[in-house]
């Protein structure tokens, strides 16, 4: 696989961008922001299977968004691409909290055709945003209500538009002739993109990269939510308009401005992490049943959905053909409190 195919870039929710802009400038920029939203708005031909009643922003319902970072728009990439950065975001106005959970692009995932299991980031390549939302929804077992997608150039432009972000970089590295020194530094768009993409020199590999991606998002959000950052609102709107799309519409964003704004000031982060396995010579992340259940319940708590005591396995994959539980997971449960390891997942 060529280097540019390995690009993983974090993204910022265009919704948060609009909230920050409108909050900072009020009526002054309503017209410009409205036009930008019209440009990036693109509906999806799907509905969540996890809700009987759709989310109401007017009623302040907790909701979720799938953030997709697409590996196109920079470094010579102009094809359809893959969603090489995927994050599930939940927003709870009552708790005044936002939660960001990073999903590894290599997670072995059900592609929902009854046969295919592949890397999570391939869902976007197979079936665009609709399939990506459905596959993630099945994986984390919570409704995916909306999506926001941004490409690499969008991240770079946003960092420049807010005047850069400050980080404490732990690793001195050079990526594709872009040097990022260690220490407390201010990143511009070029170095910020490299900071979000670097993997090989990080001892934690992709996990470390995903941690830096979440850091970049929160740093940009902090700048956007400050009065000084929105002084460049036209640059911010341009960055979003050129490089993003979402199924949120203008009236929904205005409701979010009114009802959810404090939740974006308290951002919690988490990582869905498995173990690496080579299958037919291809690397995958295999999730443990306990690890996945823990993350599922974290998201459910934020969305005020009943949690589960056991991971639910699709009945059609109850009898595995590849040695994994449900064709997809490994057993990371603690058996110290049970009489016999023979009390298997299938007997529960």
PDB file of C-alpha atoms in Angstrom, residues 17-330:
ATOM      1  CA  UNK A  17     -17.812  25.336  13.439  1.00  0.00           C
ATOM      2  CA  UNK A  18     -21.200  26.845  12.681  1.00  0.00           C
ATOM      3  CA  UNK A  19     -22.125  26.974  16.362  1.00  0.00           C
ATOM      4  CA  UNK A  20     -18.955  28.855  17.219  1.00  0.00           C
ATOM      5  CA  UNK A  21     -19.391  31.292  14.356  1.00  0.00           C
ATOM      6  CA  UNK A  22     -23.020  32.093  15.034  1.00  0.00           C
ATOM      7  CA  UNK A  23     -22.462  32.345  18.781  1.00  0.00           C
ATOM      8  CA  UNK A  24     -19.559  34.724  18.326  1.00  0.00           C
ATOM      9  CA  UNK A  25     -21.059  37.033  15.745  1.00  0.00           C
ATOM     10  CA  UNK A  26     -24.813  36.535  15.936  1.00  0.00           C
ATOM     11  CA  UNK A  27     -26.838  38.116  13.124  1.00  0.00           C
ATOM     12  CA  UNK A  28     -23.746  39.588  11.480  1.00  0.00           C
ATOM     13  CA  UNK A  29     -22.779  36.311   9.881  1.00  0.00           C
ATOM     14  CA  UNK A  30     -26.112  34.485   9.728  1.00  0.00           C
ATOM     15  CA  UNK A  31     -26.450  35.043   6.002  1.00  0.00           C
ATOM     16  CA  UNK A  32     -22.929  33.855   5.157  1.00  0.00           C
ATOM     17  CA  UNK A  33     -23.200  30.843   7.448  1.00  0.00           C
ATOM     18  CA  UNK A  34     -26.590  29.920   6.007  1.00  0.00           C
ATOM     19  CA  UNK A  35     -25.144  29.881   2.496  1.00  0.00           C
ATOM     20  CA  UNK A  36     -22.220  27.736   3.629  1.00  0.00           C
ATOM     21  CA  UNK A  37     -24.559  25.235   5.268  1.00  0.00           C
ATOM     22  CA  UNK A  38     -26.669  25.021   2.112  1.00  0.00           C
ATOM     23  CA  UNK A  39     -23.502  24.220   0.171  1.00  0.00           C
ATOM     24  CA  UNK A  40     -22.278  21.420   2.428  1.00  0.00           C
ATOM     25  CA  UNK A  41     -25.655  19.895   3.276  1.00  0.00           C
ATOM     26  CA  UNK A  42     -26.142  16.493   1.659  1.00  0.00           C
ATOM     27  CA  UNK A  43     -28.814  14.127   2.929  1.00  0.00           C
ATOM     28  CA  UNK A  44     -28.388  10.369   3.247  1.00  0.00           C
ATOM     29  CA  UNK A  45     -30.738   7.657   2.043  1.00  0.00           C
ATOM     30  CA  UNK A  46     -30.980   5.812   5.355  1.00  0.00           C
ATOM     31  CA  UNK A  47     -32.593   5.945   8.769  1.00  0.00           C
ATOM     32  CA  UNK A  48     -31.196   4.701  12.029  1.00  0.00           C
ATOM     33  CA  UNK A  49     -32.492   1.288  13.049  1.00  0.00           C
ATOM     34  CA  UNK A  50     -31.871   2.037  16.708  1.00  0.00           C
ATOM     35  CA  UNK A  51     -34.603   4.634  17.274  1.00  0.00           C
ATOM     36  CA  UNK A  52     -38.367   4.446  16.998  1.00  0.00           C
ATOM     37  CA  UNK A  53     -38.673   8.240  17.156  1.00  0.00           C
ATOM     38  CA  UNK A  54     -36.175  10.572  15.505  1.00  0.00           C
ATOM     39  CA  UNK A  55     -34.067  12.941  17.592  1.00  0.00           C
ATOM     40  CA  UNK A  56     -35.640  16.324  18.303  1.00  0.00           C
ATOM     41  CA  UNK A  57     -33.143  19.149  18.728  1.00  0.00           C
ATOM     42  CA  UNK A  58     -35.990  21.387  19.891  1.00  0.00           C
ATOM     43  CA  UNK A  59     -36.665  18.972  22.761  1.00  0.00           C
ATOM     44  CA  UNK A  60     -32.963  18.819  23.655  1.00  0.00           C
ATOM     45  CA  UNK A  61     -32.645  15.086  22.994  1.00  0.00           C
ATOM     46  CA  UNK A  62     -29.130  13.634  23.300  1.00  0.00           C
ATOM     47  CA  UNK A  63     -27.830  12.754  19.847  1.00  0.00           C
ATOM     48  CA  UNK A  64     -24.889  11.219  18.016  1.00  0.00           C
ATOM     49  CA  UNK A  65     -22.782  12.169  15.013  1.00  0.00           C
ATOM     50  CA  UNK A  66     -20.362  10.066  12.996  1.00  0.00           C
ATOM     51  CA  UNK A  67     -17.284  12.097  12.080  1.00  0.00           C
ATOM     52  CA  UNK A  68     -15.540  10.868   8.948  1.00  0.00           C
ATOM     53  CA  UNK A  69     -12.039  11.979   7.960  1.00  0.00           C
ATOM     54  CA  UNK A  70     -11.555  11.188   4.281  1.00  0.00           C
ATOM     55  CA  UNK A  71      -8.040  10.646   2.910  1.00  0.00           C
ATOM     56  CA  UNK A  72      -8.541  12.958  -0.076  1.00  0.00           C
ATOM     57  CA  UNK A  73      -8.322  16.671  -0.825  1.00  0.00           C
ATOM     58  CA  UNK A  74      -4.574  17.035  -0.261  1.00  0.00           C
ATOM     59  CA  UNK A  75      -1.289  15.297  -1.073  1.00  0.00           C
ATOM     60  CA  UNK A  76      -2.487  14.729  -4.638  1.00  0.00           C
ATOM     61  CA  UNK A  77      -5.544  12.689  -3.615  1.00  0.00           C
ATOM     62  CA  UNK A  78      -8.732  13.410  -5.580  1.00  0.00           C
ATOM     63  CA  UNK A  79     -10.486  10.012  -5.771  1.00  0.00           C
ATOM     64  CA  UNK A  80     -13.418   8.779  -3.654  1.00  0.00           C
ATOM     65  CA  UNK A  81     -11.059   7.719  -0.878  1.00  0.00           C
ATOM     66  CA  UNK A  82     -11.661   5.913   2.391  1.00  0.00           C
ATOM     67  CA  UNK A  83     -12.829   7.075   5.801  1.00  0.00           C
ATOM     68  CA  UNK A  84      -9.443   6.635   7.425  1.00  0.00           C
ATOM     69  CA  UNK A  85     -10.490   8.515  10.538  1.00  0.00           C
ATOM     70  CA  UNK A  86     -13.793   7.632  12.189  1.00  0.00           C
ATOM     71  CA  UNK A  87     -15.155   8.971  15.452  1.00  0.00           C
ATOM     72  CA  UNK A  88     -18.517   8.622  17.160  1.00  0.00           C
ATOM     73  CA  UNK A  89     -19.547  11.793  18.976  1.00  0.00           C
ATOM     74  CA  UNK A  90     -22.396  11.944  21.475  1.00  0.00           C
ATOM     75  CA  UNK A  91     -23.810  15.224  22.752  1.00  0.00           C
ATOM     76  CA  UNK A  92     -25.878  15.365  25.940  1.00  0.00           C
ATOM     77  CA  UNK A  93     -27.231  18.818  26.837  1.00  0.00           C
ATOM     78  CA  UNK A  94     -28.551  17.756  30.239  1.00  0.00           C
ATOM     79  CA  UNK A  95     -25.139  16.480  31.311  1.00  0.00           C
ATOM     80  CA  UNK A  96     -23.476  19.341  29.417  1.00  0.00           C
ATOM     81  CA  UNK A  97     -21.054  16.841  27.957  1.00  0.00           C
ATOM     82  CA  UNK A  98     -19.695  15.758  24.592  1.00  0.00           C
ATOM     83  CA  UNK A  99     -17.963  12.389  24.185  1.00  0.00           C
ATOM     84  CA  UNK A 100     -15.611  11.504  21.315  1.00  0.00           C
ATOM     85  CA  UNK A 101     -14.802   7.818  20.730  1.00  0.00           C
ATOM     86  CA  UNK A 102     -12.127   7.007  18.143  1.00  0.00           C
ATOM     87  CA  UNK A 103     -12.646   3.882  16.040  1.00  0.00           C
ATOM     88  CA  UNK A 104      -9.574   2.214  14.557  1.00  0.00           C
ATOM     89  CA  UNK A 105      -9.803   2.095  10.754  1.00  0.00           C
ATOM     90  CA  UNK A 106      -8.601  -1.560  10.755  1.00  0.00           C
ATOM     91  CA  UNK A 107     -11.350  -2.963  13.032  1.00  0.00           C
ATOM     92  CA  UNK A 108     -12.724  -6.191  11.561  1.00  0.00           C
ATOM     93  CA  UNK A 109     -16.334  -5.247  10.834  1.00  0.00           C
ATOM     94  CA  UNK A 110     -19.521  -6.712   9.422  1.00  0.00           C
ATOM     95  CA  UNK A 111     -20.250  -5.124   6.032  1.00  0.00           C
ATOM     96  CA  UNK A 112     -23.941  -6.065   6.471  1.00  0.00           C
ATOM     97  CA  UNK A 113     -24.315  -8.166   3.328  1.00  0.00           C
ATOM     98  CA  UNK A 114     -24.492 -11.401   5.300  1.00  0.00           C
ATOM     99  CA  UNK A 115     -21.085 -12.536   4.081  1.00  0.00           C
ATOM    100  CA  UNK A 116     -18.359  -9.895   4.082  1.00  0.00           C
ATOM    101  CA  UNK A 117     -16.150  -8.908   7.014  1.00  0.00           C
ATOM    102  CA  UNK A 118     -13.577  -6.240   6.219  1.00  0.00           C
ATOM    103  CA  UNK A 119     -11.757  -3.257   7.660  1.00  0.00           C
ATOM    104  CA  UNK A 120     -14.061  -0.629   9.110  1.00  0.00           C
ATOM    105  CA  UNK A 121     -12.780   2.114   6.826  1.00  0.00           C
ATOM    106  CA  UNK A 122     -13.746   0.071   3.752  1.00  0.00           C
ATOM    107  CA  UNK A 123     -17.443   0.614   4.465  1.00  0.00           C
ATOM    108  CA  UNK A 124     -17.237   4.145   3.055  1.00  0.00           C
ATOM    109  CA  UNK A 125     -15.472   2.857  -0.061  1.00  0.00           C
ATOM    110  CA  UNK A 126     -18.115   0.142  -0.554  1.00  0.00           C
ATOM    111  CA  UNK A 127     -21.254   2.163   0.106  1.00  0.00           C
ATOM    112  CA  UNK A 128     -20.394   5.806   0.823  1.00  0.00           C
ATOM    113  CA  UNK A 129     -21.686   7.566   3.923  1.00  0.00           C
ATOM    114  CA  UNK A 130     -24.841   5.455   4.188  1.00  0.00           C
ATOM    115  CA  UNK A 131     -23.005   2.165   4.612  1.00  0.00           C
ATOM    116  CA  UNK A 132     -20.370   3.729   6.869  1.00  0.00           C
ATOM    117  CA  UNK A 133     -23.135   4.952   9.214  1.00  0.00           C
ATOM    118  CA  UNK A 134     -24.919   1.582   9.165  1.00  0.00           C
ATOM    119  CA  UNK A 135     -21.741  -0.424   9.811  1.00  0.00           C
ATOM    120  CA  UNK A 136     -20.677   1.807  12.715  1.00  0.00           C
ATOM    121  CA  UNK A 137     -24.202   1.748  14.138  1.00  0.00           C
ATOM    122  CA  UNK A 138     -24.184  -2.060  14.118  1.00  0.00           C
ATOM    123  CA  UNK A 139     -20.720  -2.119  15.714  1.00  0.00           C
ATOM    124  CA  UNK A 140     -21.309   0.291  18.615  1.00  0.00           C
ATOM    125  CA  UNK A 141     -24.992  -0.623  19.065  1.00  0.00           C
ATOM    126  CA  UNK A 142     -26.258   2.954  19.381  1.00  0.00           C
ATOM    127  CA  UNK A 143     -28.169   5.091  16.897  1.00  0.00           C
ATOM    128  CA  UNK A 144     -26.033   7.112  14.514  1.00  0.00           C
ATOM    129  CA  UNK A 145     -28.238  10.137  13.991  1.00  0.00           C
ATOM    130  CA  UNK A 146     -26.120  12.363  11.739  1.00  0.00           C
ATOM    131  CA  UNK A 147     -22.773  12.570  10.018  1.00  0.00           C
ATOM    132  CA  UNK A 148     -20.141  15.177   9.281  1.00  0.00           C
ATOM    133  CA  UNK A 149     -17.376  14.485   6.792  1.00  0.00           C
ATOM    134  CA  UNK A 150     -14.205  16.470   6.112  1.00  0.00           C
ATOM    135  CA  UNK A 151     -11.174  15.810   3.937  1.00  0.00           C
ATOM    136  CA  UNK A 152      -7.496  16.444   4.677  1.00  0.00           C
ATOM    137  CA  UNK A 153      -7.425  19.883   3.134  1.00  0.00           C
ATOM    138  CA  UNK A 154     -10.325  20.904   5.353  1.00  0.00           C
ATOM    139  CA  UNK A 155      -8.343  20.104   8.492  1.00  0.00           C
ATOM    140  CA  UNK A 156      -5.336  22.044   7.212  1.00  0.00           C
ATOM    141  CA  UNK A 157      -7.449  25.063   6.249  1.00  0.00           C
ATOM    142  CA  UNK A 158      -9.311  25.073   9.572  1.00  0.00           C
ATOM    143  CA  UNK A 159      -6.125  25.097  11.616  1.00  0.00           C
ATOM    144  CA  UNK A 160      -4.873  28.053   9.586  1.00  0.00           C
ATOM    145  CA  UNK A 161      -8.269  29.804   9.823  1.00  0.00           C
ATOM    146  CA  UNK A 162      -8.250  29.755  13.632  1.00  0.00           C
ATOM    147  CA  UNK A 163      -4.681  31.041  13.753  1.00  0.00           C
ATOM    148  CA  UNK A 164      -3.016  27.749  14.639  1.00  0.00           C
ATOM    149  CA  UNK A 165      -3.265  25.481  17.661  1.00  0.00           C
ATOM    150  CA  UNK A 166      -0.866  24.937  20.557  1.00  0.00           C
ATOM    151  CA  UNK A 167       0.209  21.429  21.528  1.00  0.00           C
ATOM    152  CA  UNK A 168       2.873  19.784  23.656  1.00  0.00           C
ATOM    153  CA  UNK A 169       4.455  17.466  21.106  1.00  0.00           C
ATOM    154  CA  UNK A 170       6.152  14.457  22.677  1.00  0.00           C
ATOM    155  CA  UNK A 171       7.953  13.229  19.544  1.00  0.00           C
ATOM    156  CA  UNK A 172      10.339  15.147  17.280  1.00  0.00           C
ATOM    157  CA  UNK A 173       9.601  13.879  13.765  1.00  0.00           C
ATOM    158  CA  UNK A 174       9.648  14.709  10.080  1.00  0.00           C
ATOM    159  CA  UNK A 175       6.833  13.492   7.839  1.00  0.00           C
ATOM    160  CA  UNK A 176       7.148  13.980   4.091  1.00  0.00           C
ATOM    161  CA  UNK A 177       9.629  16.849   4.561  1.00  0.00           C
ATOM    162  CA  UNK A 178       7.455  18.552   7.198  1.00  0.00           C
ATOM    163  CA  UNK A 179       9.385  18.844  10.478  1.00  0.00           C
ATOM    164  CA  UNK A 180       7.446  18.995  13.745  1.00  0.00           C
ATOM    165  CA  UNK A 181       9.758  19.617  16.725  1.00  0.00           C
ATOM    166  CA  UNK A 182       9.147  18.286  20.218  1.00  0.00           C
ATOM    167  CA  UNK A 183       7.948  20.580  22.975  1.00  0.00           C
ATOM    168  CA  UNK A 184       5.267  23.213  23.394  1.00  0.00           C
ATOM    169  CA  UNK A 185       4.713  24.535  19.880  1.00  0.00           C
ATOM    170  CA  UNK A 186       2.094  26.258  17.753  1.00  0.00           C
ATOM    171  CA  UNK A 187       0.995  24.239  14.734  1.00  0.00           C
ATOM    172  CA  UNK A 188      -0.157  25.837  11.515  1.00  0.00           C
ATOM    173  CA  UNK A 189      -2.190  23.958   8.926  1.00  0.00           C
ATOM    174  CA  UNK A 190       0.800  22.252   7.333  1.00  0.00           C
ATOM    175  CA  UNK A 191       2.416  21.050  10.554  1.00  0.00           C
ATOM    176  CA  UNK A 192      -0.977  20.370  12.147  1.00  0.00           C
ATOM    177  CA  UNK A 193      -1.894  17.998   9.334  1.00  0.00           C
ATOM    178  CA  UNK A 194       1.426  16.194   9.776  1.00  0.00           C
ATOM    179  CA  UNK A 195       0.850  16.017  13.550  1.00  0.00           C
ATOM    180  CA  UNK A 196      -2.531  14.349  12.955  1.00  0.00           C
ATOM    181  CA  UNK A 197      -1.164  11.925  10.352  1.00  0.00           C
ATOM    182  CA  UNK A 198       2.155  10.693  11.792  1.00  0.00           C
ATOM    183  CA  UNK A 199       2.142   7.047  12.891  1.00  0.00           C
ATOM    184  CA  UNK A 200       5.402   5.206  12.226  1.00  0.00           C
ATOM    185  CA  UNK A 201       7.543   7.152  14.700  1.00  0.00           C
ATOM    186  CA  UNK A 202       4.948   6.921  17.464  1.00  0.00           C
ATOM    187  CA  UNK A 203       5.651   3.985  19.845  1.00  0.00           C
ATOM    188  CA  UNK A 204       1.880   3.500  20.141  1.00  0.00           C
ATOM    189  CA  UNK A 205       1.404   3.407  16.380  1.00  0.00           C
ATOM    190  CA  UNK A 206      -2.150   4.071  15.220  1.00  0.00           C
ATOM    191  CA  UNK A 207      -3.445   4.388  18.788  1.00  0.00           C
ATOM    192  CA  UNK A 208      -1.056   7.268  19.420  1.00  0.00           C
ATOM    193  CA  UNK A 209      -2.057   8.856  16.132  1.00  0.00           C
ATOM    194  CA  UNK A 210      -5.746   8.650  17.023  1.00  0.00           C
ATOM    195  CA  UNK A 211      -5.012  10.254  20.381  1.00  0.00           C
ATOM    196  CA  UNK A 212      -3.349  13.162  18.563  1.00  0.00           C
ATOM    197  CA  UNK A 213      -6.306  13.387  16.184  1.00  0.00           C
ATOM    198  CA  UNK A 214      -8.702  13.821  19.106  1.00  0.00           C
ATOM    199  CA  UNK A 215      -6.325  16.409  20.568  1.00  0.00           C
ATOM    200  CA  UNK A 216      -6.336  18.374  17.313  1.00  0.00           C
ATOM    201  CA  UNK A 217     -10.155  18.346  17.264  1.00  0.00           C
ATOM    202  CA  UNK A 218     -10.478  19.586  20.829  1.00  0.00           C
ATOM    203  CA  UNK A 219      -7.841  22.290  20.266  1.00  0.00           C
ATOM    204  CA  UNK A 220      -9.683  23.566  17.194  1.00  0.00           C
ATOM    205  CA  UNK A 221     -12.998  23.500  19.064  1.00  0.00           C
ATOM    206  CA  UNK A 222     -11.420  25.502  21.900  1.00  0.00           C
ATOM    207  CA  UNK A 223     -10.256  28.141  19.429  1.00  0.00           C
ATOM    208  CA  UNK A 224     -13.615  28.216  17.668  1.00  0.00           C
ATOM    209  CA  UNK A 225     -15.478  28.678  20.928  1.00  0.00           C
ATOM    210  CA  UNK A 226     -13.329  31.675  21.872  1.00  0.00           C
ATOM    211  CA  UNK A 227     -14.248  35.163  20.738  1.00  0.00           C
ATOM    212  CA  UNK A 228     -10.869  35.805  19.163  1.00  0.00           C
ATOM    213  CA  UNK A 229     -11.062  32.818  16.818  1.00  0.00           C
ATOM    214  CA  UNK A 230     -14.275  33.823  15.095  1.00  0.00           C
ATOM    215  CA  UNK A 231     -12.747  37.100  13.949  1.00  0.00           C
ATOM    216  CA  UNK A 232     -11.614  34.991  10.965  1.00  0.00           C
ATOM    217  CA  UNK A 233     -15.089  33.557  10.436  1.00  0.00           C
ATOM    218  CA  UNK A 234     -14.959  34.010   6.647  1.00  0.00           C
ATOM    219  CA  UNK A 235     -11.832  31.831   6.445  1.00  0.00           C
ATOM    220  CA  UNK A 236     -13.506  29.274   8.693  1.00  0.00           C
ATOM    221  CA  UNK A 237     -16.633  29.225   6.556  1.00  0.00           C
ATOM    222  CA  UNK A 238     -14.511  28.857   3.425  1.00  0.00           C
ATOM    223  CA  UNK A 239     -12.589  25.931   4.906  1.00  0.00           C
ATOM    224  CA  UNK A 240     -15.805  24.181   5.875  1.00  0.00           C
ATOM    225  CA  UNK A 241     -17.637  24.984   2.649  1.00  0.00           C
ATOM    226  CA  UNK A 242     -14.893  23.674   0.366  1.00  0.00           C
ATOM    227  CA  UNK A 243     -14.004  20.498   2.215  1.00  0.00           C
ATOM    228  CA  UNK A 244     -17.002  19.218   4.183  1.00  0.00           C
ATOM    229  CA  UNK A 245     -20.462  17.766   3.930  1.00  0.00           C
ATOM    230  CA  UNK A 246     -23.154  16.880   6.457  1.00  0.00           C
ATOM    231  CA  UNK A 247     -26.820  15.906   6.607  1.00  0.00           C
ATOM    232  CA  UNK A 248     -27.530  18.639   9.164  1.00  0.00           C
ATOM    233  CA  UNK A 249     -29.536  21.585   7.820  1.00  0.00           C
ATOM    234  CA  UNK A 250     -29.559  25.217   8.859  1.00  0.00           C
ATOM    235  CA  UNK A 251     -32.588  25.122  11.178  1.00  0.00           C
ATOM    236  CA  UNK A 252     -31.139  22.101  12.998  1.00  0.00           C
ATOM    237  CA  UNK A 253     -27.872  23.936  13.544  1.00  0.00           C
ATOM    238  CA  UNK A 254     -29.722  26.931  14.956  1.00  0.00           C
ATOM    239  CA  UNK A 255     -31.523  24.629  17.411  1.00  0.00           C
ATOM    240  CA  UNK A 256     -28.161  23.184  18.401  1.00  0.00           C
ATOM    241  CA  UNK A 257     -26.806  26.695  18.984  1.00  0.00           C
ATOM    242  CA  UNK A 258     -29.727  27.404  21.278  1.00  0.00           C
ATOM    243  CA  UNK A 259     -29.984  24.122  23.151  1.00  0.00           C
ATOM    244  CA  UNK A 260     -26.626  22.336  23.132  1.00  0.00           C
ATOM    245  CA  UNK A 261     -23.852  24.902  23.179  1.00  0.00           C
ATOM    246  CA  UNK A 262     -22.616  24.312  26.787  1.00  0.00           C
ATOM    247  CA  UNK A 263     -22.076  20.609  26.031  1.00  0.00           C
ATOM    248  CA  UNK A 264     -19.275  21.468  23.591  1.00  0.00           C
ATOM    249  CA  UNK A 265     -17.283  23.105  26.370  1.00  0.00           C
ATOM    250  CA  UNK A 266     -16.862  19.737  28.143  1.00  0.00           C
ATOM    251  CA  UNK A 267     -15.351  17.132  25.819  1.00  0.00           C
ATOM    252  CA  UNK A 268     -14.467  13.641  27.058  1.00  0.00           C
ATOM    253  CA  UNK A 269     -12.351  11.282  24.939  1.00  0.00           C
ATOM    254  CA  UNK A 270     -12.190   7.500  24.577  1.00  0.00           C
ATOM    255  CA  UNK A 271     -10.619   4.922  22.273  1.00  0.00           C
ATOM    256  CA  UNK A 272     -12.090   1.646  20.987  1.00  0.00           C
ATOM    257  CA  UNK A 273      -9.039  -0.587  20.861  1.00  0.00           C
ATOM    258  CA  UNK A 274      -8.539  -4.250  19.982  1.00  0.00           C
ATOM    259  CA  UNK A 275      -5.592  -6.514  19.284  1.00  0.00           C
ATOM    260  CA  UNK A 276      -3.751  -6.836  15.989  1.00  0.00           C
ATOM    261  CA  UNK A 277      -4.135 -10.026  13.947  1.00  0.00           C
ATOM    262  CA  UNK A 278      -2.857 -11.111  10.550  1.00  0.00           C
ATOM    263  CA  UNK A 279      -5.609 -12.826   8.544  1.00  0.00           C
ATOM    264  CA  UNK A 280      -4.603 -14.147   5.124  1.00  0.00           C
ATOM    265  CA  UNK A 281      -1.637 -11.782   5.248  1.00  0.00           C
ATOM    266  CA  UNK A 282      -3.773  -8.703   5.990  1.00  0.00           C
ATOM    267  CA  UNK A 283      -3.654  -6.746   9.266  1.00  0.00           C
ATOM    268  CA  UNK A 284      -6.891  -6.287  11.231  1.00  0.00           C
ATOM    269  CA  UNK A 285      -7.853  -5.005  14.659  1.00  0.00           C
ATOM    270  CA  UNK A 286      -9.919  -7.651  16.465  1.00  0.00           C
ATOM    271  CA  UNK A 287     -12.092  -6.308  19.273  1.00  0.00           C
ATOM    272  CA  UNK A 288     -12.570  -8.058  22.601  1.00  0.00           C
ATOM    273  CA  UNK A 289     -16.161  -8.651  23.680  1.00  0.00           C
ATOM    274  CA  UNK A 290     -15.604  -6.843  26.994  1.00  0.00           C
ATOM    275  CA  UNK A 291     -13.806  -3.886  25.428  1.00  0.00           C
ATOM    276  CA  UNK A 292     -16.557  -3.360  22.869  1.00  0.00           C
ATOM    277  CA  UNK A 293     -19.306  -3.770  25.461  1.00  0.00           C
ATOM    278  CA  UNK A 294     -17.625  -1.152  27.670  1.00  0.00           C
ATOM    279  CA  UNK A 295     -17.543   1.397  24.841  1.00  0.00           C
ATOM    280  CA  UNK A 296     -21.093   0.557  23.764  1.00  0.00           C
ATOM    281  CA  UNK A 297     -22.348   1.186  27.290  1.00  0.00           C
ATOM    282  CA  UNK A 298     -20.368   4.445  27.559  1.00  0.00           C
ATOM    283  CA  UNK A 299     -22.130   5.752  24.463  1.00  0.00           C
ATOM    284  CA  UNK A 300     -25.502   4.441  25.628  1.00  0.00           C
ATOM    285  CA  UNK A 301     -25.157   6.235  28.934  1.00  0.00           C
ATOM    286  CA  UNK A 302     -24.467   9.490  27.106  1.00  0.00           C
ATOM    287  CA  UNK A 303     -27.488   8.939  24.856  1.00  0.00           C
ATOM    288  CA  UNK A 304     -29.635   7.854  27.841  1.00  0.00           C
ATOM    289  CA  UNK A 305     -30.226   4.400  26.372  1.00  0.00           C
ATOM    290  CA  UNK A 306     -30.411   1.258  28.571  1.00  0.00           C
ATOM    291  CA  UNK A 307     -27.045  -0.484  28.822  1.00  0.00           C
ATOM    292  CA  UNK A 308     -26.367  -4.204  28.324  1.00  0.00           C
ATOM    293  CA  UNK A 309     -24.671  -6.722  30.616  1.00  0.00           C
ATOM    294  CA  UNK A 310     -23.545  -8.899  27.710  1.00  0.00           C
ATOM    295  CA  UNK A 311     -22.452  -8.195  24.171  1.00  0.00           C
ATOM    296  CA  UNK A 312     -25.162  -9.052  21.665  1.00  0.00           C
ATOM    297  CA  UNK A 313     -23.968 -11.266  18.812  1.00  0.00           C
ATOM    298  CA  UNK A 314     -25.800 -11.453  15.507  1.00  0.00           C
ATOM    299  CA  UNK A 315     -27.531 -14.887  15.542  1.00  0.00           C
ATOM    300  CA  UNK A 316     -26.499 -15.619  11.963  1.00  0.00           C
ATOM    301  CA  UNK A 317     -22.846 -15.573  13.108  1.00  0.00           C
ATOM    302  CA  UNK A 318     -23.355 -17.502  16.340  1.00  0.00           C
ATOM    303  CA  UNK A 319     -21.345 -20.402  14.976  1.00  0.00           C
ATOM    304  CA  UNK A 320     -18.092 -18.900  13.792  1.00  0.00           C
ATOM    305  CA  UNK A 321     -16.375 -19.898  10.579  1.00  0.00           C
ATOM    306  CA  UNK A 322     -13.060 -18.216  11.365  1.00  0.00           C
ATOM    307  CA  UNK A 323     -12.411 -18.961  15.029  1.00  0.00           C
ATOM    308  CA  UNK A 324     -13.590 -15.612  16.372  1.00  0.00           C
ATOM    309  CA  UNK A 325     -16.722 -15.093  18.444  1.00  0.00           C
ATOM    310  CA  UNK A 326     -19.457 -14.141  16.002  1.00  0.00           C
ATOM    311  CA  UNK A 327     -16.835 -14.128  13.211  1.00  0.00           C
ATOM    312  CA  UNK A 328     -15.609 -10.805  14.560  1.00  0.00           C
ATOM    313  CA  UNK A 329     -14.463 -10.701  18.203  1.00  0.00           C
ATOM    314  CA  UNK A 330     -12.073 -12.400  20.603  1.00  0.00           C
TER     315      UNK A 330
END
